[in-house]
PDB file of C-alpha atoms in Angstrom:
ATOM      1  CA  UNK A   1      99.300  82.115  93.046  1.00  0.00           C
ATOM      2  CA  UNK A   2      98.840  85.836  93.769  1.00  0.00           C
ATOM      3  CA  UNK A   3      97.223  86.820  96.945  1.00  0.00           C
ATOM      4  CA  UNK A   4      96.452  90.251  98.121  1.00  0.00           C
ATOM      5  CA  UNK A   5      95.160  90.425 101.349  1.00  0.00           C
ATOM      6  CA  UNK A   6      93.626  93.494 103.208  1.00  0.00           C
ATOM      7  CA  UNK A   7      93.226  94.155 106.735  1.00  0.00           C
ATOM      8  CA  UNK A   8      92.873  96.788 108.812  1.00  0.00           C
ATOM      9  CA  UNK A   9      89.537  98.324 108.244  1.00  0.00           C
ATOM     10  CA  UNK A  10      87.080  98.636 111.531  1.00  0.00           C
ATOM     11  CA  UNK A  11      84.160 101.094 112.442  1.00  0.00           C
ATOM     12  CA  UNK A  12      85.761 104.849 113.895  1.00  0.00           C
ATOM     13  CA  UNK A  13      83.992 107.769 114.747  1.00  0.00           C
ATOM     14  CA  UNK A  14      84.988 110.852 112.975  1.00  0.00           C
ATOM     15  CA  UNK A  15      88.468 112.264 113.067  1.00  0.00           C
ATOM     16  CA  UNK A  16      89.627 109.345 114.406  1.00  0.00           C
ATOM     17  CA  UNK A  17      92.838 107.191 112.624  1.00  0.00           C
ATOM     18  CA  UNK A  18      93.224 103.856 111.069  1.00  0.00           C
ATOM     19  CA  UNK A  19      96.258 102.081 109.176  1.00  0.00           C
ATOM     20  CA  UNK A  20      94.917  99.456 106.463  1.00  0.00           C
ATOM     21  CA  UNK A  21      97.767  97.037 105.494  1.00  0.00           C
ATOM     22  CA  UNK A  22      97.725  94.701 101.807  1.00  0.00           C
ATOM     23  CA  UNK A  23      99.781  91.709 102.018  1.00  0.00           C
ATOM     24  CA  UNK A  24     101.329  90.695  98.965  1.00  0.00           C
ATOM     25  CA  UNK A  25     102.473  87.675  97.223  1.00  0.00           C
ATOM     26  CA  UNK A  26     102.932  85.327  94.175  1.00  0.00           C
ATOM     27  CA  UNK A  27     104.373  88.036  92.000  1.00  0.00           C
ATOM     28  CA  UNK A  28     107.205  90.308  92.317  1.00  0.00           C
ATOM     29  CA  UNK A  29     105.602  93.117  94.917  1.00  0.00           C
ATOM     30  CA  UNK A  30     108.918  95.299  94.820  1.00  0.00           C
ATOM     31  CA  UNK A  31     108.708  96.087  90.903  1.00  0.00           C
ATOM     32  CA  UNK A  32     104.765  97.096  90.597  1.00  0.00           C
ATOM     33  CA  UNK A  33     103.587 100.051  91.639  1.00  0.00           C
ATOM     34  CA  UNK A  34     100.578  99.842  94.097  1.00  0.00           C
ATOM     35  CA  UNK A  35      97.262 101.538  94.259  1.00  0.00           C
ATOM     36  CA  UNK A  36      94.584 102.000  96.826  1.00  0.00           C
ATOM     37  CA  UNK A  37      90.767 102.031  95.519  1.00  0.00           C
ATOM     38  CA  UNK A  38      87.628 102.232  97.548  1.00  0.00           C
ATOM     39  CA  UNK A  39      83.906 102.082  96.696  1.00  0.00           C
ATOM     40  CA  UNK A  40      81.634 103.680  98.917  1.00  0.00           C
ATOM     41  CA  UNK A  41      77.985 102.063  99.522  1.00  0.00           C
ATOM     42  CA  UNK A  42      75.927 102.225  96.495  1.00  0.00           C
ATOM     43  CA  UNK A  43      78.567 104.499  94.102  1.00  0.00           C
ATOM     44  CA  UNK A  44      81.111 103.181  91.803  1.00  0.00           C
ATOM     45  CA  UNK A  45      85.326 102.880  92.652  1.00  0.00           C
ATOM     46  CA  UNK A  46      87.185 105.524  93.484  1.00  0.00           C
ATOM     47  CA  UNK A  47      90.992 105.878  93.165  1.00  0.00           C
ATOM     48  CA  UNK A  48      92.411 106.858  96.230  1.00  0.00           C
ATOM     49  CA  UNK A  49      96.426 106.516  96.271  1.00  0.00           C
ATOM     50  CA  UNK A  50      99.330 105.397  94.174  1.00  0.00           C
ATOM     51  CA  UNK A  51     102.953 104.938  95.347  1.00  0.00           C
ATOM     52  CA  UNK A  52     105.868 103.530  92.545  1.00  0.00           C
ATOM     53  CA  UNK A  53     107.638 100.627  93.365  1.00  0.00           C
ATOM     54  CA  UNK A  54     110.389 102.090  95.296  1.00  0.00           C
ATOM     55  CA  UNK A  55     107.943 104.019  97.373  1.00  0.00           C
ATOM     56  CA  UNK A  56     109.574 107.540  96.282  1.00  0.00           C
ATOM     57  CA  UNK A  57     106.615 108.937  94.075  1.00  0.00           C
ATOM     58  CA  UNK A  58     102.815 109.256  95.961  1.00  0.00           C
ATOM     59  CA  UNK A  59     100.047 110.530  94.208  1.00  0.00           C
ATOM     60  CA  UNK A  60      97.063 111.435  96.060  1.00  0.00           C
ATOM     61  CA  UNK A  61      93.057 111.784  95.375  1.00  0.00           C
ATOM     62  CA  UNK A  62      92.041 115.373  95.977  1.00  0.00           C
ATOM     63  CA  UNK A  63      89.363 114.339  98.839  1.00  0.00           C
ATOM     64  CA  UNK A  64      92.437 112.652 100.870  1.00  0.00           C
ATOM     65  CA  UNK A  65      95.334 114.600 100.454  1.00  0.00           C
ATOM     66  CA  UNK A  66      97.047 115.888 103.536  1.00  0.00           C
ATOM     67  CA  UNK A  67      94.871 113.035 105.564  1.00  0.00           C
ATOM     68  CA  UNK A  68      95.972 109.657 103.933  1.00  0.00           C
ATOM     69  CA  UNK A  69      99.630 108.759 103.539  1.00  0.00           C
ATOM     70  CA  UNK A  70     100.872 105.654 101.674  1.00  0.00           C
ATOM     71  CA  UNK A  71     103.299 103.749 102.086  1.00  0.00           C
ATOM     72  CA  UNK A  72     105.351 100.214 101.187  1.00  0.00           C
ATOM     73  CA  UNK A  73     108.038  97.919 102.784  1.00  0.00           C
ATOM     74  CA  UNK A  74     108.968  95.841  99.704  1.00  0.00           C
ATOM     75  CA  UNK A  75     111.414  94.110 102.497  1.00  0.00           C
ATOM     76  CA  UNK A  76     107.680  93.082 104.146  1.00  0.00           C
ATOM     77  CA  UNK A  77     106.243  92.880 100.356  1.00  0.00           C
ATOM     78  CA  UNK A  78     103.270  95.007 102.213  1.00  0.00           C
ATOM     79  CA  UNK A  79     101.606  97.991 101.196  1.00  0.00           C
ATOM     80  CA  UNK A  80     100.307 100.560 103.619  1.00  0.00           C
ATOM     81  CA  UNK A  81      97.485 103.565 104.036  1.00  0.00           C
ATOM     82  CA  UNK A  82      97.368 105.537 107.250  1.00  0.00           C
ATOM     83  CA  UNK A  83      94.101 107.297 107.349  1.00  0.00           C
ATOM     84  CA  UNK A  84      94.145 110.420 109.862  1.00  0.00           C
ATOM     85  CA  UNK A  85      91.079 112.634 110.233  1.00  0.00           C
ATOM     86  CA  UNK A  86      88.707 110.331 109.166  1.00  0.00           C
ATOM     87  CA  UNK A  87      85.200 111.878 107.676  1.00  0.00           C
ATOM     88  CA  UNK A  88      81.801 109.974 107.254  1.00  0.00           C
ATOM     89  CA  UNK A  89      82.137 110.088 103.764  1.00  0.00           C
ATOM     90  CA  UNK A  90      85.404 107.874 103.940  1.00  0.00           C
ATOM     91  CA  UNK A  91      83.174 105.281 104.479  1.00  0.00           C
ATOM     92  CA  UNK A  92      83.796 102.633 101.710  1.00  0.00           C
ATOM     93  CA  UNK A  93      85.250  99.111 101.451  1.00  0.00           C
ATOM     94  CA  UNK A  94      89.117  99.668 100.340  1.00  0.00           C
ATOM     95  CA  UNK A  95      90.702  97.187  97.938  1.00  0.00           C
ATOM     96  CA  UNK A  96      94.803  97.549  97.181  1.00  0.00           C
ATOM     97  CA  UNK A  97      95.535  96.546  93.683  1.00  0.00           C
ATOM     98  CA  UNK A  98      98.719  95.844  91.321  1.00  0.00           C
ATOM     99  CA  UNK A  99      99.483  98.784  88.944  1.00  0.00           C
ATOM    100  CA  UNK A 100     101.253  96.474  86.479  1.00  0.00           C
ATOM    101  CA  UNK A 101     104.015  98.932  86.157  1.00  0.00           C
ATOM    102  CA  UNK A 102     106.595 100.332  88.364  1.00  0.00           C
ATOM    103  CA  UNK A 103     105.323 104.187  87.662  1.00  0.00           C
ATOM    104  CA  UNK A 104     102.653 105.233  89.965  1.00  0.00           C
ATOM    105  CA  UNK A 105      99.522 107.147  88.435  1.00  0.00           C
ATOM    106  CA  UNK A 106      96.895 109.522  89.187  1.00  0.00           C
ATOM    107  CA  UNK A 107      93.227 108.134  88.579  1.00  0.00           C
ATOM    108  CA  UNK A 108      91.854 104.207  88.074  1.00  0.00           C
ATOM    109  CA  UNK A 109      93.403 102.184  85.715  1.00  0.00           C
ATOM    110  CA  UNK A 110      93.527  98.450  84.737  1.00  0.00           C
ATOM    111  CA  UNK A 111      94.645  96.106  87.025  1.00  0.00           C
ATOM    112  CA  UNK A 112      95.940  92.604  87.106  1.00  0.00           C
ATOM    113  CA  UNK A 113      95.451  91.702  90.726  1.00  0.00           C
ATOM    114  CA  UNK A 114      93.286  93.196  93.310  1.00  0.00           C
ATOM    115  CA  UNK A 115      92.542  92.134  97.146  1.00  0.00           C
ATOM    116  CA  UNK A 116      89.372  91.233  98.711  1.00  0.00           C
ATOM    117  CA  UNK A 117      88.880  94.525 100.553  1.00  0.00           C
ATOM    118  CA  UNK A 118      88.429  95.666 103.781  1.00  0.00           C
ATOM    119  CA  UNK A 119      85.735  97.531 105.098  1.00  0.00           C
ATOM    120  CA  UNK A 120      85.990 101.218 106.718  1.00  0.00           C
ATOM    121  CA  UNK A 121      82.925 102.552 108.204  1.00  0.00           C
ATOM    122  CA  UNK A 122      83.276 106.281 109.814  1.00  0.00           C
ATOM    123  CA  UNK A 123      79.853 107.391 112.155  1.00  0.00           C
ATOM    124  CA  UNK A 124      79.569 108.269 115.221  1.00  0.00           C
TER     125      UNK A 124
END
């Protein structure tokens, strides 16, 4: 049975950090690539990250880059997203999802598997 569990997410004020973590398991975590999607309140999904499977490629959403690193411990079968500076409008509910192939991609794409989500809500 695949499970992918989030956790991480909590209510920051701006600028502050958080590190969301996706558990992984029932399928073989180490040859997908991952993604990171979030959909903020009342607006559609947004892709937000991609890393391959061996965690050497990262792609990036324009509205994160140089804040949000991603990351993956196949070892841990875990996928990561530190979020630094955080901004109001980073406030979504973040799901991790299974790319189906080991090459990581820019944008949304079809996915087998996705989490639950966690929510992250940035105010002050």
């Amino acid at each position: 049975q695949v499970q992918l569990v989030e956790s991480g997410g909590d209510l920051v004020r701006p600028g502050r950090s958080l590190r969301l973590s996706c558990a992984a398991s029932g399928f073989a975590f180490s040859n997908r690539a991952m993604s990171w999607v979030r959909q903020p309140p009342g607006k559609g999904l947004e892709w937000v990250s991609d890393i391959n499977s061996r965690g050497s490629t990262t792609y990036y959403a324009n509205s994160v880059m140089g804040r949000f690193t991603i990351s993956r411990d196949n070892a841990k079968n875990t996928l990561y997203l530190q979020m630094n500076s955080l901004k109001p409008e980073d406030t979504a509910v973040y799901y991790c999802a299974e790319g189906r192939t080991p090459e990581a991609t820019r944008g949304l794409r079809d996915y087998d598997y996705w989490g639950q989500g966690t929510q992250v809500t940035v105010s002050s």
